[in-house]
mmCIF file of N, CA and C in Angstrom:
data_model
loop_
_atom_site.group_PDB
_atom_site.id
_atom_site.type_symbol
_atom_site.label_atom_id
_atom_site.label_comp_id
_atom_site.label_asym_id
_atom_site.label_seq_id
_atom_site.Cartn_x
_atom_site.Cartn_y
_atom_site.Cartn_z
ATOM 1 N N UNK A 1 0.840 -1.154 -0.225
ATOM 2 C CA UNK A 1 -0.024 0.086 0.027
ATOM 3 C C UNK A 1 1.109 1.274 0.001
ATOM 4 N N UNK A 2 0.607 2.070 -0.568
ATOM 5 C CA UNK A 2 1.432 3.274 -1.026
ATOM 6 C C UNK A 2 1.091 4.196 0.394
ATOM 7 N N UNK A 3 2.391 5.271 0.277
ATOM 8 C CA UNK A 3 2.236 6.032 1.604
ATOM 9 C C UNK A 3 0.954 6.782 1.496
ATOM 10 N N UNK A 4 0.713 7.463 0.136
ATOM 11 C CA UNK A 4 -0.554 8.230 0.398
ATOM 12 C C UNK A 4 -1.697 7.889 0.551
ATOM 13 N N UNK A 5 -1.905 6.323 0.193
ATOM 14 C CA UNK A 5 -3.229 5.588 0.578
ATOM 15 C C UNK A 5 -3.165 5.549 2.208
ATOM 16 N N UNK A 6 -2.011 5.191 2.539
ATOM 17 C CA UNK A 6 -2.055 4.917 4.202
ATOM 18 C C UNK A 6 -2.486 6.248 4.952
ATOM 19 N N UNK A 7 -1.978 7.437 4.355
ATOM 20 C CA UNK A 7 -2.409 8.628 4.995
ATOM 21 C C UNK A 7 -3.929 9.007 4.950
ATOM 22 N N UNK A 8 -4.580 8.644 3.458
ATOM 23 C CA UNK A 8 -5.635 9.117 3.590
ATOM 24 C C UNK A 8 -6.789 8.177 4.389
ATOM 25 N N UNK A 9 -6.313 6.970 4.464
ATOM 26 C CA UNK A 9 -7.006 5.903 5.331
ATOM 27 C C UNK A 9 -7.094 6.190 6.759
ATOM 28 N N UNK A 10 -5.985 6.780 7.105
ATOM 29 C CA UNK A 10 -5.588 7.213 8.609
ATOM 30 C C UNK A 10 -6.383 8.470 8.943
ATOM 31 N N UNK A 11 -6.447 9.657 7.959
ATOM 32 C CA UNK A 11 -7.353 10.642 8.117
ATOM 33 C C UNK A 11 -8.680 10.261 8.177
ATOM 34 N N UNK A 12 -9.145 9.392 7.309
ATOM 35 C CA UNK A 12 -10.639 9.017 7.393
ATOM 36 C C UNK A 12 -10.968 8.430 8.709
ATOM 37 N N UNK A 13 -10.019 7.465 9.151
ATOM 38 C CA UNK A 13 -10.378 6.936 10.400
ATOM 39 C C UNK A 13 -10.460 7.846 11.530
ATOM 40 N N UNK A 14 -9.731 8.949 11.607
ATOM 41 C CA UNK A 14 -9.663 9.856 12.665
ATOM 42 C C UNK A 14 -11.000 10.715 12.481
ATOM 43 N N UNK A 15 -11.377 11.085 11.535
ATOM 44 C CA UNK A 15 -12.551 11.711 11.234
ATOM 45 C C UNK A 15 -13.885 11.094 11.593
ATOM 46 N N UNK A 16 -13.984 9.587 11.227
ATOM 47 C CA UNK A 16 -15.003 8.930 11.541
ATOM 48 C C UNK A 16 -15.060 8.687 13.220
ATOM 49 N N UNK A 17 -14.016 8.590 13.824
ATOM 50 C CA UNK A 17 -14.012 8.513 15.290
ATOM 51 C C UNK A 17 -14.382 9.985 15.909
ATOM 52 N N UNK A 18 -13.793 11.028 15.275
ATOM 53 C CA UNK A 18 -14.250 12.216 15.896
ATOM 54 C C UNK A 18 -15.770 12.551 15.598
ATOM 55 N N UNK A 19 -16.243 12.148 14.438
ATOM 56 C CA UNK A 19 -17.752 12.524 14.150
ATOM 57 C C UNK A 19 -18.520 11.727 15.042
ATOM 58 N N UNK A 20 -18.052 10.452 15.399
ATOM 59 C CA UNK A 20 -19.118 9.660 16.034
ATOM 60 C C UNK A 20 -19.098 10.136 17.677
ATOM 61 N N UNK A 21 -17.738 10.626 17.989
ATOM 62 C CA UNK A 21 -17.808 11.095 19.370
ATOM 63 C C UNK A 21 -18.746 12.402 19.381
ATOM 64 N N UNK A 22 -18.772 13.189 18.385
ATOM 65 C CA UNK A 22 -19.578 14.529 18.291
ATOM 66 C C UNK A 22 -20.725 14.156 18.581
ATOM 67 N N UNK A 23 -21.358 12.988 17.629
ATOM 68 C CA UNK A 23 -22.564 12.746 17.845
ATOM 69 C C UNK A 23 -23.147 12.132 19.281
ATOM 70 N N UNK A 24 -22.306 11.405 19.742
ATOM 71 C CA UNK A 24 -22.482 10.843 21.199
ATOM 72 C C UNK A 24 -22.926 11.980 22.251
ATOM 73 N N UNK A 25 -22.164 13.126 22.176
ATOM 74 C CA UNK A 25 -22.193 14.196 23.011
ATOM 75 C C UNK A 25 -23.574 14.575 23.439
ATOM 76 N N UNK A 26 -23.715 14.894 24.872
ATOM 77 C CA UNK A 26 -25.280 15.370 24.906
ATOM 78 C C UNK A 26 -25.384 16.760 24.703
ATOM 79 N N UNK A 27 -26.456 17.369 24.169
ATOM 80 C CA UNK A 27 -26.401 18.741 23.742
ATOM 81 C C UNK A 27 -25.687 19.357 22.704
ATOM 82 N N UNK A 28 -24.516 18.636 22.155
ATOM 83 C CA UNK A 28 -23.667 18.935 21.098
ATOM 84 C C UNK A 28 -23.857 18.138 19.920
ATOM 85 N N UNK A 29 -25.287 17.505 19.736
ATOM 86 C CA UNK A 29 -25.386 16.811 18.656
ATOM 87 C C UNK A 29 -25.676 17.676 17.361
ATOM 88 N N UNK A 30 -26.279 18.852 17.619
ATOM 89 C CA UNK A 30 -26.352 19.807 16.594
ATOM 90 C C UNK A 30 -25.165 20.425 15.933
ATOM 91 N N UNK A 31 -24.229 20.564 16.950
ATOM 92 C CA UNK A 31 -23.073 21.259 16.513
ATOM 93 C C UNK A 31 -22.145 20.097 15.726
ATOM 94 N N UNK A 32 -22.338 18.909 16.484
ATOM 95 C CA UNK A 32 -21.670 17.897 15.584
ATOM 96 C C UNK A 32 -21.819 17.537 14.325
ATOM 97 N N UNK A 33 -23.168 17.635 13.800
ATOM 98 C CA UNK A 33 -23.951 17.280 12.541
ATOM 99 C C UNK A 33 -23.500 18.533 11.812
ATOM 100 N N UNK A 34 -23.326 19.706 12.129
ATOM 101 C CA UNK A 34 -22.933 21.025 11.443
ATOM 102 C C UNK A 34 -21.448 20.770 11.162
ATOM 103 N N UNK A 35 -20.609 20.229 11.980
ATOM 104 C CA UNK A 35 -19.034 20.127 11.865
ATOM 105 C C UNK A 35 -18.944 19.096 10.767
ATOM 106 N N UNK A 36 -19.983 17.952 10.611
ATOM 107 C CA UNK A 36 -19.650 16.775 9.840
ATOM 108 C C UNK A 36 -20.334 17.066 8.381
ATOM 109 N N UNK A 37 -21.260 18.007 8.323
ATOM 110 C CA UNK A 37 -21.807 18.768 6.971
ATOM 111 C C UNK A 37 -20.470 19.184 6.340
ATOM 112 N N UNK A 38 -19.875 20.380 6.972
ATOM 113 C CA UNK A 38 -18.859 21.190 6.368
ATOM 114 C C UNK A 38 -17.716 20.071 5.949
ATOM 115 N N UNK A 39 -17.118 19.068 6.958
ATOM 116 C CA UNK A 39 -16.138 18.317 6.593
ATOM 117 C C UNK A 39 -16.554 17.510 5.125
ATOM 118 N N UNK A 40 -17.889 17.106 5.093
ATOM 119 C CA UNK A 40 -18.263 16.176 3.881
ATOM 120 C C UNK A 40 -18.232 16.894 2.688
ATOM 121 N N UNK A 41 -18.547 18.344 2.832
ATOM 122 C CA UNK A 41 -18.744 19.166 1.587
ATOM 123 C C UNK A 41 -17.313 19.392 1.293
ATOM 124 N N UNK A 42 -16.280 19.670 2.326
ATOM 125 C CA UNK A 42 -15.148 20.080 1.876
ATOM 126 C C UNK A 42 -14.357 18.778 1.218
ATOM 127 N N UNK A 43 -14.391 17.790 1.790
ATOM 128 C CA UNK A 43 -14.069 16.343 1.172
ATOM 129 C C UNK A 43 -14.439 16.474 -0.153
ATOM 130 N N UNK A 44 -15.798 16.611 -0.448
ATOM 131 C CA UNK A 44 -16.234 16.287 -1.740
ATOM 132 C C UNK A 44 -15.583 17.142 -2.756
ATOM 133 N N UNK A 45 -15.745 18.226 -2.490
ATOM 134 C CA UNK A 45 -14.929 19.115 -3.652
ATOM 135 C C UNK A 45 -13.597 18.982 -3.697
ATOM 136 N N UNK A 46 -12.877 18.743 -2.565
ATOM 137 C CA UNK A 46 -11.255 18.664 -2.549
ATOM 138 C C UNK A 46 -11.009 17.393 -3.359
ATOM 139 N N UNK A 47 -11.820 16.307 -3.014
ATOM 140 C CA UNK A 47 -11.389 14.912 -3.698
ATOM 141 C C UNK A 47 -11.671 15.081 -5.242
ATOM 142 N N UNK A 48 -12.905 15.843 -5.451
ATOM 143 C CA UNK A 48 -13.135 16.022 -6.962
ATOM 144 C C UNK A 48 -12.193 16.918 -7.544
ATOM 145 N N UNK A 49 -11.599 18.047 -6.924
ATOM 146 C CA UNK A 49 -10.757 18.869 -7.643
ATOM 147 C C UNK A 49 -9.617 18.200 -7.879
ATOM 148 N N UNK A 50 -8.974 17.322 -6.808
ATOM 149 C CA UNK A 50 -7.589 16.351 -7.008
ATOM 150 C C UNK A 50 -7.916 15.727 -8.201
ATOM 151 N N UNK A 51 -9.127 14.731 -8.348
ATOM 152 C CA UNK A 51 -9.029 13.828 -9.284
ATOM 153 C C UNK A 51 -9.182 14.547 -10.883
ATOM 154 N N UNK A 52 -9.915 15.541 -10.887
ATOM 155 C CA UNK A 52 -10.100 16.264 -12.274
ATOM 156 C C UNK A 52 -8.882 16.642 -12.559
ATOM 157 N N UNK A 53 -8.212 17.404 -11.459
ATOM 158 C CA UNK A 53 -6.910 18.006 -11.751
ATOM 159 C C UNK A 53 -5.873 17.046 -12.430
ATOM 160 N N UNK A 54 -5.751 15.796 -11.910
ATOM 161 C CA UNK A 54 -4.919 14.942 -12.090
ATOM 162 C C UNK A 54 -5.350 14.202 -13.813
ATOM 163 N N UNK A 55 -6.711 14.289 -13.732
ATOM 164 C CA UNK A 55 -7.326 13.673 -15.406
ATOM 165 C C UNK A 55 -6.942 14.753 -16.243
ATOM 166 N N UNK A 56 -7.329 16.074 -16.003
ATOM 167 C CA UNK A 56 -6.832 16.931 -16.973
ATOM 168 C C UNK A 56 -5.361 17.084 -17.321
ATOM 169 N N UNK A 57 -4.551 16.870 -16.388
ATOM 170 C CA UNK A 57 -2.997 16.870 -16.504
ATOM 171 C C UNK A 57 -2.827 15.645 -17.405
ATOM 172 N N UNK A 58 -3.320 14.452 -17.122
ATOM 173 C CA UNK A 58 -2.867 13.397 -17.990
ATOM 174 C C UNK A 58 -3.395 13.564 -19.425
ATOM 175 N N UNK A 59 -4.542 14.129 -19.612
ATOM 176 C CA UNK A 59 -5.286 14.355 -20.898
ATOM 177 C C UNK A 59 -4.282 15.343 -21.748
ATOM 178 N N UNK A 60 -3.898 16.483 -21.026
ATOM 179 C CA UNK A 60 -2.922 17.333 -21.784
ATOM 180 C C UNK A 60 -1.616 17.046 -21.869
ATOM 181 N N UNK A 61 -1.216 15.979 -21.032
ATOM 182 C CA UNK A 61 0.221 15.497 -21.442
ATOM 183 C C UNK A 61 -0.134 14.488 -22.686
ATOM 184 N N UNK A 62 -0.938 13.917 -22.713
ATOM 185 C CA UNK A 62 -1.273 12.883 -23.827
ATOM 186 C C UNK A 62 -1.445 13.543 -25.124
ATOM 187 N N UNK A 63 -2.182 14.573 -25.073
ATOM 188 C CA UNK A 63 -2.355 15.595 -26.309
ATOM 189 C C UNK A 63 -1.082 16.119 -26.779
ATOM 190 N N UNK A 64 -0.400 16.663 -26.002
ATOM 191 C CA UNK A 64 1.111 17.307 -26.266
ATOM 192 C C UNK A 64 1.905 16.158 -26.821
ATOM 193 N N UNK A 65 1.982 15.131 -26.412
ATOM 194 C CA UNK A 65 2.796 14.102 -26.842
ATOM 195 C C UNK A 65 2.455 13.465 -28.076
ATOM 196 N N UNK A 66 0.948 13.540 -28.410
ATOM 197 C CA UNK A 66 0.526 13.115 -29.624
ATOM 198 C C UNK A 66 0.801 14.054 -30.742
ATOM 199 N N UNK A 67 0.618 15.401 -30.394
ATOM 200 C CA UNK A 67 0.717 16.436 -31.287
ATOM 201 C C UNK A 67 2.500 16.664 -31.670
ATOM 202 N N UNK A 68 3.302 16.154 -30.635
ATOM 203 C CA UNK A 68 4.630 16.280 -30.889
ATOM 204 C C UNK A 68 5.099 15.189 -31.994
ATOM 205 N N UNK A 69 4.301 13.785 -31.665
ATOM 206 C CA UNK A 69 4.846 12.918 -32.627
ATOM 207 C C UNK A 69 4.270 12.924 -33.998
ATOM 208 N N UNK A 70 3.059 13.388 -34.031
ATOM 209 C CA UNK A 70 2.407 13.782 -35.248
ATOM 210 C C UNK A 70 1.824 15.005 -35.457
ATOM 211 N N UNK A 71 2.598 16.062 -35.905
ATOM 212 C CA UNK A 71 2.071 17.322 -35.926
ATOM 213 C C UNK A 71 0.804 17.682 -37.042
ATOM 214 N N UNK A 72 0.751 16.769 -37.951
ATOM 215 C CA UNK A 72 -0.266 16.947 -38.777
ATOM 216 C C UNK A 72 -1.690 16.646 -38.366
ATOM 217 N N UNK A 73 -1.579 15.732 -37.176
ATOM 218 C CA UNK A 73 -3.016 15.398 -36.543
ATOM 219 C C UNK A 73 -3.301 16.448 -35.340
ATOM 220 N N UNK A 74 -2.786 17.536 -35.374
ATOM 221 C CA UNK A 74 -2.876 18.409 -34.164
ATOM 222 C C UNK A 74 -4.335 18.923 -34.174
ATOM 223 N N UNK A 75 -5.007 19.313 -35.150
ATOM 224 C CA UNK A 75 -6.456 19.719 -35.244
ATOM 225 C C UNK A 75 -7.525 18.703 -34.674
ATOM 226 N N UNK A 76 -7.323 17.427 -35.004
ATOM 227 C CA UNK A 76 -8.240 16.495 -34.507
ATOM 228 C C UNK A 76 -7.838 16.129 -32.892
ATOM 229 N N UNK A 77 -6.444 16.001 -32.603
ATOM 230 C CA UNK A 77 -6.119 15.884 -31.289
ATOM 231 C C UNK A 77 -6.528 17.219 -30.397
ATOM 232 N N UNK A 78 -6.323 18.128 -30.952
ATOM 233 C CA UNK A 78 -6.772 19.469 -29.948
ATOM 234 C C UNK A 78 -8.335 19.220 -29.804
ATOM 235 N N UNK A 79 -9.197 19.127 -30.654
ATOM 236 C CA UNK A 79 -10.466 19.114 -30.664
ATOM 237 C C UNK A 79 -10.933 18.108 -29.636
ATOM 238 N N UNK A 80 -10.396 16.798 -29.821
ATOM 239 C CA UNK A 80 -10.553 15.703 -28.994
ATOM 240 C C UNK A 80 -10.222 16.169 -27.403
ATOM 241 N N UNK A 81 -9.148 16.753 -27.292
ATOM 242 C CA UNK A 81 -8.671 17.189 -26.005
ATOM 243 C C UNK A 81 -9.715 18.162 -25.342
ATOM 244 N N UNK A 82 -10.085 18.943 -26.122
ATOM 245 C CA UNK A 82 -11.088 20.061 -25.333
ATOM 246 C C UNK A 82 -12.198 19.407 -25.184
ATOM 247 N N UNK A 83 -12.872 18.502 -25.535
ATOM 248 C CA UNK A 83 -14.141 17.890 -25.324
ATOM 249 C C UNK A 83 -13.934 17.067 -24.375
ATOM 250 N N UNK A 84 -12.714 16.335 -24.173
ATOM 251 C CA UNK A 84 -12.593 15.505 -23.037
ATOM 252 C C UNK A 84 -12.304 16.472 -21.889
ATOM 253 N N UNK A 85 -11.614 17.591 -21.791
ATOM 254 C CA UNK A 85 -11.390 18.497 -20.894
ATOM 255 C C UNK A 85 -12.721 18.782 -20.203
ATOM 256 N N UNK A 86 -13.873 19.234 -21.213
ATOM 257 C CA UNK A 86 -14.957 19.847 -20.993
ATOM 258 C C UNK A 86 -15.655 18.663 -20.116
ATOM 259 N N UNK A 87 -15.604 17.436 -20.476
ATOM 260 C CA UNK A 87 -16.348 16.253 -19.835
ATOM 261 C C UNK A 87 -15.653 16.108 -18.399
ATOM 262 N N UNK A 88 -14.167 16.278 -18.143
ATOM 263 C CA UNK A 88 -13.536 15.981 -17.001
ATOM 264 C C UNK A 88 -13.972 17.150 -16.013
ATOM 265 N N UNK A 89 -14.000 18.394 -16.469
ATOM 266 C CA UNK A 89 -14.457 19.514 -15.812
ATOM 267 C C UNK A 89 -15.879 19.534 -15.219
ATOM 268 N N UNK A 90 -16.707 18.989 -15.946
ATOM 269 C CA UNK A 90 -18.354 18.874 -15.605
ATOM 270 C C UNK A 90 -18.251 17.943 -14.221
ATOM 271 N N UNK A 91 -17.179 16.820 -14.034
ATOM 272 C CA UNK A 91 -17.161 16.054 -12.780
ATOM 273 C C UNK A 91 -17.136 16.855 -11.908
ATOM 274 N N UNK A 92 -16.063 17.665 -11.745
ATOM 275 C CA UNK A 92 -15.939 18.747 -10.784
ATOM 276 C C UNK A 92 -17.241 20.016 -10.319
ATOM 277 N N UNK A 93 -17.910 20.077 -11.559
ATOM 278 C CA UNK A 93 -19.079 20.956 -11.135
ATOM 279 C C UNK A 93 -20.211 20.058 -10.542
ATOM 280 N N UNK A 94 -20.087 18.720 -10.781
ATOM 281 C CA UNK A 94 -21.305 17.805 -10.178
ATOM 282 C C UNK A 94 -20.781 17.965 -8.713
ATOM 283 N N UNK A 95 -19.690 17.655 -8.331
ATOM 284 C CA UNK A 95 -19.039 17.537 -6.951
ATOM 285 C C UNK A 95 -19.496 18.890 -6.485
ATOM 286 N N UNK A 96 -19.253 19.972 -6.938
ATOM 287 C CA UNK A 96 -19.590 21.167 -6.317
ATOM 288 C C UNK A 96 -21.031 21.295 -5.944
ATOM 289 N N UNK A 97 -22.023 20.721 -6.843
ATOM 290 C CA UNK A 97 -23.428 20.456 -6.667
ATOM 291 C C UNK A 97 -23.668 19.631 -5.599
ATOM 292 N N UNK A 98 -23.184 18.554 -5.228
ATOM 293 C CA UNK A 98 -23.214 17.747 -4.395
ATOM 294 C C UNK A 98 -22.820 18.514 -2.838
ATOM 295 N N UNK A 99 -21.669 19.176 -2.923
ATOM 296 C CA UNK A 99 -21.355 19.786 -1.737
ATOM 297 C C UNK A 99 -22.285 21.065 -1.360
ATOM 298 N N UNK A 100 -22.615 21.802 -2.347
ATOM 299 C CA UNK A 100 -23.431 22.954 -1.948
ATOM 300 C C UNK A 100 -25.000 22.039 -1.487
ATOM 301 N N UNK A 101 -25.358 20.974 -1.926
ATOM 302 C CA UNK A 101 -26.409 20.268 -1.404
ATOM 303 C C UNK A 101 -26.147 19.818 -0.070
ATOM 304 N N UNK A 102 -25.107 19.437 0.201
ATOM 305 C CA UNK A 102 -24.654 18.865 1.739
ATOM 306 C C UNK A 102 -24.705 20.088 2.702
ATOM 307 N N UNK A 103 -24.217 21.422 2.265
ATOM 308 C CA UNK A 103 -24.201 22.264 3.011
ATOM 309 C C UNK A 103 -25.778 22.989 3.208
ATOM 310 N N UNK A 104 -26.598 22.991 2.276
ATOM 311 C CA UNK A 104 -27.463 23.832 2.252
ATOM 312 C C UNK A 104 -28.896 23.023 2.296
ATOM 313 N N UNK A 105 -28.999 21.907 1.826
ATOM 314 C CA UNK A 105 -30.256 21.130 1.820
ATOM 315 C C UNK A 105 -30.073 20.321 3.158
ATOM 316 N N UNK A 106 -29.333 19.401 3.303
ATOM 317 C CA UNK A 106 -29.328 18.459 4.254
ATOM 318 C C UNK A 106 -29.152 18.803 5.697
#
């Protein structure tokens, strides 16, 4: 298991324990639920931004490598890359909508 995965699992475990102890407190349940909403919304948009950033970086890297190997295909490669980047960015927007729902609806 990689170091990053271990760190992520450790952070998730600490948050799960902290959230359950906040819900168990008398009189502080509302504050615990509010805290959990903020953490959930932050994690939703943070993980989405991380994933889409990595995806966009890989897409651009592949497009630049393809154009450098075959400059005559740059038009098709660029068009496909831009459509792909728009689809990748839509995932981040969906995560933003989920985060806003967590904050204001739930």
